[in-house]
mmCIF file of C-alpha atoms (C1' of nucleotides) in Angstrom:
data_model
loop_
_atom_site.group_PDB
_atom_site.id
_atom_site.type_symbol
_atom_site.label_atom_id
_atom_site.label_comp_id
_atom_site.label_asym_id
_atom_site.label_seq_id
_atom_site.Cartn_x
_atom_site.Cartn_y
_atom_site.Cartn_z
ATOM 1 C CA MET A 263 7.670 20.670 -37.088
ATOM 2 C CA ASN A 264 4.838 21.295 -39.506
ATOM 3 C CA LYS A 265 1.631 19.830 -38.180
ATOM 4 C CA SER A 266 -0.108 19.779 -41.536
ATOM 5 C CA ILE A 267 2.611 17.577 -42.986
ATOM 6 C CA LEU A 268 2.252 15.171 -40.098
ATOM 7 C CA ASP A 269 -1.477 15.154 -40.678
ATOM 8 C CA VAL A 270 -0.982 14.222 -44.304
ATOM 9 C CA ILE A 271 1.400 11.426 -43.380
ATOM 10 C CA HIS A 272 -1.026 10.240 -40.764
ATOM 11 C CA SER A 273 -4.082 10.119 -42.993
ATOM 12 C CA SER A 274 -2.055 8.533 -45.780
ATOM 13 C CA ALA A 275 -0.990 5.805 -43.393
ATOM 14 C CA GLU A 276 -4.604 5.314 -42.363
ATOM 15 C CA ASP A 277 -5.611 4.949 -45.999
ATOM 16 C CA LEU A 278 -2.906 2.369 -46.577
ATOM 17 C CA HIS A 279 -4.117 0.478 -43.546
ATOM 18 C CA ALA A 280 -7.725 0.640 -44.703
ATOM 19 C CA ALA A 281 -6.630 -0.684 -48.087
ATOM 20 C CA GLY A 282 -4.974 -3.621 -46.367
ATOM 21 C CA VAL A 283 -1.511 -2.595 -47.508
ATOM 22 C CA MET A 284 -0.226 -1.630 -44.078
ATOM 23 C CA ASP A 285 -0.672 -3.767 -40.968
ATOM 24 C CA LEU A 286 -1.893 -2.380 -37.667
ATOM 25 C CA ALA A 287 1.479 -2.482 -35.965
ATOM 26 C CA THR A 288 3.103 -0.434 -38.672
ATOM 27 C CA LEU A 289 0.205 2.030 -38.628
ATOM 28 C CA ARG A 290 0.769 2.462 -34.919
ATOM 29 C CA GLU A 291 4.389 3.281 -35.572
ATOM 30 C CA PHE A 292 3.310 6.081 -37.881
ATOM 31 C CA ASP A 293 0.783 7.273 -35.351
ATOM 32 C CA ALA A 294 3.482 7.533 -32.731
ATOM 33 C CA LEU A 295 5.607 9.618 -35.078
ATOM 34 C CA CYS A 296 2.666 11.946 -35.635
ATOM 35 C CA LEU A 297 1.956 12.426 -31.942
ATOM 36 C CA PRO A 298 1.692 16.073 -30.992
ATOM 37 C CA PRO A 299 4.847 17.199 -29.191
ATOM 38 C CA VAL A 300 4.371 17.397 -25.443
ATOM 39 C CA GLU A 301 4.910 20.942 -24.269
ATOM 40 C CA LYS A 302 6.773 21.795 -21.113
ATOM 41 C CA TYR A 303 5.245 24.353 -18.810
ATOM 42 C CA THR A 304 6.740 26.815 -16.377
ATOM 43 C CA ALA A 305 5.527 26.914 -12.801
ATOM 44 C CA SER A 306 3.244 29.869 -13.501
ATOM 45 C CA GLN A 307 1.913 28.260 -16.669
ATOM 46 C CA ILE A 308 0.884 25.202 -14.702
ATOM 47 C CA LYS A 309 -0.863 27.418 -12.221
ATOM 48 C CA SER A 310 -2.595 29.220 -15.094
ATOM 49 C CA ILE A 311 -3.853 25.958 -16.514
ATOM 50 C CA ARG A 312 -5.442 25.164 -13.176
ATOM 51 C CA THR A 313 -6.837 28.606 -12.364
ATOM 52 C CA HIS A 314 -8.373 28.969 -15.814
ATOM 53 C CA ILE A 315 -10.312 25.814 -15.101
ATOM 54 C CA LYS A 316 -11.269 27.272 -11.735
ATOM 55 C CA VAL A 317 -10.365 24.334 -9.557
ATOM 56 C CA SER A 318 -8.440 24.192 -6.314
ATOM 57 C CA GLN A 319 -5.091 22.476 -6.057
ATOM 58 C CA GLY A 320 -6.851 19.606 -4.339
ATOM 59 C CA VAL A 321 -9.385 19.055 -7.097
ATOM 60 C CA PHE A 322 -6.721 19.429 -9.744
ATOM 61 C CA ALA A 323 -4.583 16.848 -7.977
ATOM 62 C CA ALA A 324 -7.546 14.471 -7.839
ATOM 63 C CA TYR A 325 -8.040 14.696 -11.594
ATOM 64 C CA LEU A 326 -4.372 14.029 -12.263
ATOM 65 C CA ASN A 327 -4.316 11.307 -9.624
ATOM 66 C CA THR A 328 -1.458 12.905 -7.796
ATOM 67 C CA SER A 329 -0.978 14.555 -4.404
ATOM 68 C CA ILE A 330 -1.688 18.120 -3.422
ATOM 69 C CA SER A 331 1.914 18.414 -2.368
ATOM 70 C CA THR A 332 3.052 17.574 -5.876
ATOM 71 C CA VAL A 333 0.763 20.111 -7.539
ATOM 72 C CA GLN A 334 2.002 22.739 -5.114
ATOM 73 C CA LYS A 335 5.617 22.029 -5.915
ATOM 74 C CA TRP A 336 4.909 22.188 -9.633
ATOM 75 C CA GLU A 337 3.332 25.615 -9.202
ATOM 76 C CA GLN A 338 6.112 26.842 -6.931
ATOM 77 C CA GLY A 339 8.764 25.582 -9.313
ATOM 78 C CA THR A 340 10.321 23.394 -6.640
ATOM 79 C CA LYS A 341 9.765 20.235 -8.669
ATOM 80 C CA LYS A 342 9.070 19.715 -12.346
ATOM 81 C CA PRO A 343 6.465 17.283 -13.660
ATOM 82 C CA ASN A 344 7.872 14.166 -15.249
ATOM 83 C CA GLY A 345 6.893 12.688 -18.611
ATOM 84 C CA PRO A 346 3.472 11.161 -17.899
ATOM 85 C CA SER A 347 2.506 14.110 -15.694
ATOM 86 C CA LEU A 348 3.397 16.500 -18.488
ATOM 87 C CA LYS A 349 1.288 14.450 -20.846
ATOM 88 C CA LEU A 350 -1.692 14.839 -18.544
ATOM 89 C CA LEU A 351 -1.093 18.565 -18.202
ATOM 90 C CA ASN A 352 -1.004 18.856 -21.988
ATOM 91 C CA LEU A 353 -4.255 16.952 -22.292
ATOM 92 C CA VAL A 354 -5.957 19.191 -19.760
ATOM 93 C CA ALA A 355 -4.562 22.365 -21.296
ATOM 94 C CA LYS A 356 -5.694 21.417 -24.788
ATOM 95 C CA LYS A 357 -8.827 19.369 -24.222
ATOM 96 C CA GLY A 358 -10.068 20.389 -20.817
ATOM 97 C CA LEU A 359 -10.547 18.480 -17.607
ATOM 98 C CA ASP A 360 -13.290 16.244 -18.949
ATOM 99 C CA VAL A 361 -10.906 14.086 -20.940
ATOM 100 C CA LEU A 362 -9.670 12.748 -17.622
ATOM 101 C CA ALA A 363 -13.132 11.805 -16.403
ATOM 102 C CA MET B 774 -18.684 2.235 -4.893
ATOM 103 C CA ASN B 775 -21.849 2.320 -6.990
ATOM 104 C CA LYS B 776 -21.214 4.127 -10.224
ATOM 105 C CA SER B 777 -24.888 4.778 -10.959
ATOM 106 C CA ILE B 778 -25.268 6.676 -7.700
ATOM 107 C CA LEU B 779 -22.273 8.804 -8.531
ATOM 108 C CA ASP B 780 -23.770 9.449 -11.935
ATOM 109 C CA VAL B 781 -26.998 10.670 -10.369
ATOM 110 C CA ILE B 782 -25.115 12.970 -8.014
ATOM 111 C CA HIS B 783 -23.081 14.233 -10.881
ATOM 112 C CA SER B 784 -25.968 15.024 -13.190
ATOM 113 C CA SER B 785 -27.899 16.573 -10.316
ATOM 114 C CA ALA B 786 -24.977 18.864 -9.620
ATOM 115 C CA GLU B 787 -24.837 19.754 -13.318
ATOM 116 C CA ASP B 788 -28.514 20.653 -13.248
ATOM 117 C CA LEU B 789 -28.020 22.869 -10.222
ATOM 118 C CA HIS B 790 -25.184 24.581 -11.989
ATOM 119 C CA ALA B 791 -27.234 25.040 -15.158
ATOM 120 C CA ALA B 792 -29.999 26.547 -13.046
ATOM 121 C CA GLY B 793 -27.524 29.024 -11.608
ATOM 122 C CA VAL B 794 -27.865 27.641 -8.106
ATOM 123 C CA MET B 795 -24.396 26.132 -7.914
ATOM 124 C CA ASP B 796 -21.257 27.963 -8.945
ATOM 125 C CA LEU B 797 -18.598 26.425 -11.184
ATOM 126 C CA ALA B 798 -16.071 25.889 -8.413
ATOM 127 C CA THR B 799 -18.517 23.917 -6.337
ATOM 128 C CA LEU B 800 -19.584 21.919 -9.353
ATOM 129 C CA ARG B 801 -15.950 21.007 -9.878
ATOM 130 C CA GLU B 802 -15.741 19.769 -6.334
ATOM 131 C CA PHE B 803 -18.624 17.421 -7.025
ATOM 132 C CA ASP B 804 -17.050 16.333 -10.264
ATOM 133 C CA ALA B 805 -13.859 15.418 -8.443
ATOM 134 C CA LEU B 806 -15.823 13.319 -5.984
ATOM 135 C CA CYS B 807 -17.453 11.495 -8.876
ATOM 136 C CA LEU B 808 -14.204 10.754 -10.643
ATOM 137 C CA PRO B 809 -13.894 7.102 -11.576
ATOM 138 C CA PRO B 810 -11.504 5.346 -9.195
ATOM 139 C CA VAL B 811 -8.097 4.819 -10.734
ATOM 140 C CA GLU B 812 -7.362 1.122 -10.932
ATOM 141 C CA LYS B 813 -3.982 -0.327 -10.144
ATOM 142 C CA TYR B 814 -2.572 -2.862 -12.534
ATOM 143 C CA THR B 815 -0.223 -5.768 -12.053
ATOM 144 C CA ALA B 816 2.833 -6.072 -14.252
ATOM 145 C CA SER B 817 1.142 -8.568 -16.535
ATOM 146 C CA GLN B 818 -2.001 -6.469 -16.728
ATOM 147 C CA ILE B 819 0.031 -3.528 -17.948
ATOM 148 C CA LYS B 820 1.611 -5.729 -20.555
ATOM 149 C CA SER B 821 -1.844 -6.937 -21.588
ATOM 150 C CA ILE B 822 -3.072 -3.390 -22.033
ATOM 151 C CA ARG B 823 -0.190 -2.759 -24.401
ATOM 152 C CA THR B 824 -0.284 -6.016 -26.345
ATOM 153 C CA HIS B 825 -4.044 -5.793 -26.845
ATOM 154 C CA ILE B 826 -3.443 -2.473 -28.563
ATOM 155 C CA LYS B 827 -0.692 -4.130 -30.576
ATOM 156 C CA VAL B 828 2.043 -1.609 -30.029
ATOM 157 C CA SER B 829 5.676 -2.105 -29.111
ATOM 158 C CA GLN B 830 7.064 -0.927 -25.799
ATOM 159 C CA GLY B 831 8.648 1.961 -27.664
ATOM 160 C CA VAL B 832 5.424 3.172 -29.241
ATOM 161 C CA PHE B 833 3.562 2.705 -25.982
ATOM 162 C CA ALA B 834 6.195 4.743 -24.172
ATOM 163 C CA ALA B 835 5.864 7.489 -26.779
ATOM 164 C CA TYR B 836 2.120 7.763 -26.209
ATOM 165 C CA LEU B 837 2.568 7.963 -22.447
ATOM 166 C CA ASN B 838 5.484 10.339 -22.850
ATOM 167 C CA THR B 839 7.761 8.138 -20.815
ATOM 168 C CA SER B 840 10.882 6.090 -21.497
ATOM 169 C CA ILE B 841 11.116 2.564 -22.834
ATOM 170 C CA SER B 842 13.030 1.644 -19.723
ATOM 171 C CA THR B 843 10.115 2.695 -17.558
ATOM 172 C CA VAL B 844 7.560 0.711 -19.549
ATOM 173 C CA GLN B 845 9.815 -2.325 -19.338
ATOM 174 C CA LYS B 846 10.113 -2.061 -15.578
ATOM 175 C CA TRP B 847 6.355 -1.709 -15.220
ATOM 176 C CA GLU B 848 5.871 -4.890 -17.210
ATOM 177 C CA GLN B 849 8.594 -6.736 -15.323
ATOM 178 C CA GLY B 850 7.222 -5.614 -12.002
ATOM 179 C CA THR B 851 10.495 -3.975 -11.032
ATOM 180 C CA LYS B 852 8.865 -0.595 -10.648
ATOM 181 C CA LYS B 853 5.255 0.413 -10.215
ATOM 182 C CA PRO B 854 3.678 3.337 -12.068
ATOM 183 C CA ASN B 855 2.976 6.387 -9.920
ATOM 184 C CA GLY B 856 -0.257 8.357 -9.765
ATOM 185 C CA PRO B 857 -0.277 10.259 -13.064
ATOM 186 C CA SER B 858 1.140 7.254 -14.917
ATOM 187 C CA LEU B 859 -1.628 5.078 -13.535
ATOM 188 C CA LYS B 860 -4.138 7.669 -14.644
ATOM 189 C CA LEU B 861 -2.808 7.456 -18.185
ATOM 190 C CA LEU B 862 -2.859 3.668 -18.112
ATOM 191 C CA ASN B 863 -6.484 3.790 -16.987
ATOM 192 C CA LEU B 864 -7.368 6.157 -19.793
ATOM 193 C CA VAL B 865 -5.737 3.929 -22.376
ATOM 194 C CA ALA B 866 -7.285 0.772 -20.955
ATOM 195 C CA LYS B 867 -10.779 2.253 -20.931
ATOM 196 C CA LYS B 868 -10.785 4.659 -23.851
ATOM 197 C CA GLY B 869 -8.023 3.444 -26.123
ATOM 198 C CA LEU B 870 -4.822 5.049 -27.297
ATOM 199 C CA ASP B 871 -6.490 7.797 -29.302
ATOM 200 C CA VAL B 872 -7.456 9.796 -26.221
ATOM 201 C CA LEU B 873 -3.755 10.564 -25.832
ATOM 202 C CA ALA B 874 -3.375 11.826 -29.403
ATOM 203 C "C1'" DT C 1402 18.941 -21.365 -43.705
ATOM 204 C "C1'" DT C 1403 21.793 -17.960 -42.286
ATOM 205 C "C1'" DT C 1404 22.044 -13.334 -41.374
ATOM 206 C "C1'" DT C 1405 20.292 -8.974 -39.880
ATOM 207 C "C1'" DA C 1406 17.289 -6.010 -37.441
ATOM 208 C "C1'" DT C 1407 13.791 -5.349 -34.204
ATOM 209 C "C1'" DT C 1408 11.884 -6.149 -29.824
ATOM 210 C "C1'" DG C 1409 11.978 -7.582 -25.239
ATOM 211 C "C1'" DT C 1410 14.454 -9.204 -20.771
ATOM 212 C "C1'" DA C 1411 17.516 -8.432 -16.874
ATOM 213 C "C1'" DG C 1412 20.295 -5.948 -13.769
ATOM 214 C "C1'" DC C 1413 23.271 -1.917 -12.220
ATOM 215 C "C1'" DA C 1414 23.559 2.770 -10.678
ATOM 216 C "C1'" DC C 1415 22.066 7.506 -10.092
ATOM 217 C "C1'" DT C 1416 19.076 11.506 -9.817
ATOM 218 C "C1'" DA C 1417 15.229 13.876 -9.002
ATOM 219 C "C1'" DA C 1418 10.264 13.520 -8.724
ATOM 220 C "C1'" DG C 1419 6.705 12.188 -5.628
ATOM 221 C "C1'" DT C 1420 4.981 12.205 -1.236
ATOM 222 C "C1'" DG C 1421 3.860 13.298 3.587
ATOM 223 C "C1'" DC C 1422 4.174 16.404 7.242
ATOM 224 C "C1'" DT C 1423 4.251 20.766 9.704
ATOM 225 C "C1'" DA C 1424 3.684 25.593 10.346
ATOM 226 C "C1'" DT C 1425 2.302 29.839 8.511
ATOM 227 C "C1'" DA C 1426 -0.113 33.155 5.570
ATOM 228 C "C1'" DA C 1427 -3.736 34.525 2.592
ATOM 229 C "C1'" DA C 1428 -8.402 34.317 0.978
ATOM 230 C "C1'" DA C 1429 -13.119 33.091 1.276
ATOM 231 C "C1'" DA C 1430 -17.173 31.943 3.731
ATOM 232 C "C1'" DC C 1431 -19.807 32.500 7.679
ATOM 233 C "C1'" DG D 51 -14.662 39.283 13.693
ATOM 234 C "C1'" DT D 52 -14.322 34.455 13.498
ATOM 235 C "C1'" DT D 53 -13.926 30.259 11.249
ATOM 236 C "C1'" DT D 54 -12.793 27.488 7.314
ATOM 237 C "C1'" DT D 55 -10.728 26.775 3.150
ATOM 238 C "C1'" DT D 56 -6.910 27.304 0.221
ATOM 239 C "C1'" DA D 57 -2.267 28.211 -0.771
ATOM 240 C "C1'" DT D 58 2.794 28.958 0.458
ATOM 241 C "C1'" DA D 59 7.235 27.390 2.278
ATOM 242 C "C1'" DG D 60 10.493 24.251 3.824
ATOM 243 C "C1'" DC D 61 12.139 19.665 5.804
ATOM 244 C "C1'" DA D 62 13.066 14.821 5.207
ATOM 245 C "C1'" DC D 63 12.505 10.383 3.025
ATOM 246 C "C1'" DT D 64 11.403 6.867 -0.423
ATOM 247 C "C1'" DT D 65 11.114 5.161 -4.681
ATOM 248 C "C1'" DA D 66 9.856 5.920 -9.440
ATOM 249 C "C1'" DG D 67 12.056 7.386 -13.571
ATOM 250 C "C1'" DT D 68 15.797 7.152 -16.413
ATOM 251 C "C1'" DG D 69 19.957 5.733 -18.912
ATOM 252 C "C1'" DC D 70 23.086 2.249 -19.986
ATOM 253 C "C1'" DT D 71 24.777 -2.249 -20.792
ATOM 254 C "C1'" DA D 72 24.657 -7.017 -22.220
ATOM 255 C "C1'" DC D 73 21.987 -10.796 -23.662
ATOM 256 C "C1'" DA D 74 17.911 -13.496 -25.375
ATOM 257 C "C1'" DA D 75 14.024 -14.012 -28.356
ATOM 258 C "C1'" DT D 76 11.573 -13.007 -32.177
ATOM 259 C "C1'" DA D 77 10.771 -11.368 -36.890
ATOM 260 C "C1'" DA D 78 12.301 -9.915 -41.307
ATOM 261 C "C1'" DA D 79 15.372 -10.079 -45.132
ATOM 262 C "C1'" DA D 80 19.290 -12.014 -47.710
#
DNA sequence: TTTTATTGTAGCACTAAGTGCTATAAAAAC
DNA sequence: GTTTTTATAGCACTTAGTGCTACAATAAAA
């Protein structure tokens, strides 16, 4: 998956929309196709994401709006984060905690 | 919950950190306390969030990194979004879809 | 207008994530 | 050295998440 190609497609779609050739709904479809792939993380990677930010499991859980127990199980590998949780982890890993504030 | 008070606390904590009086970990604790409360949405409210953005259930699901089936059940009231999902819905409702891109 | 394709509704069934709780250990603060 | 915070480990339960199917409603194309 070449990101630059997706970027070109994306900006082209935006231009078409700006020119009135493409409606908003269709533009959104293109946007969805150009969404960055959501990475999966191992237990230790999840822990790394948190420790690099220097927050406790409790604070991390608060930002993600989940329970301490859940964060613990992610980091121990007992349970794996589901789709939306993974999305949040990706956001934090790539944009920092502040995007969730 | 008065948001302006939280804002004052938050910026005060940031100042203390900038002055070297408060360490990063403690600052984070304050940040977590000042996190905006995550609102719960009814089924129809969730649908409104999506339709206002003018995206299909499929596109919406792609942004949230969840399944179409799940979005449908949220909107039908069959199932209720869990913590992290609610967090994402709040982000979209308050900041728009682009924060997830 | 009729057909075709997309989008959304409704319900069934299953699995695993999410959650709470407890006890213990490790680390940090005092 | 003591206390407090933070993290680990495991048990038990509930329900969200997911896929699949069939059908209805809407939109697009012929």
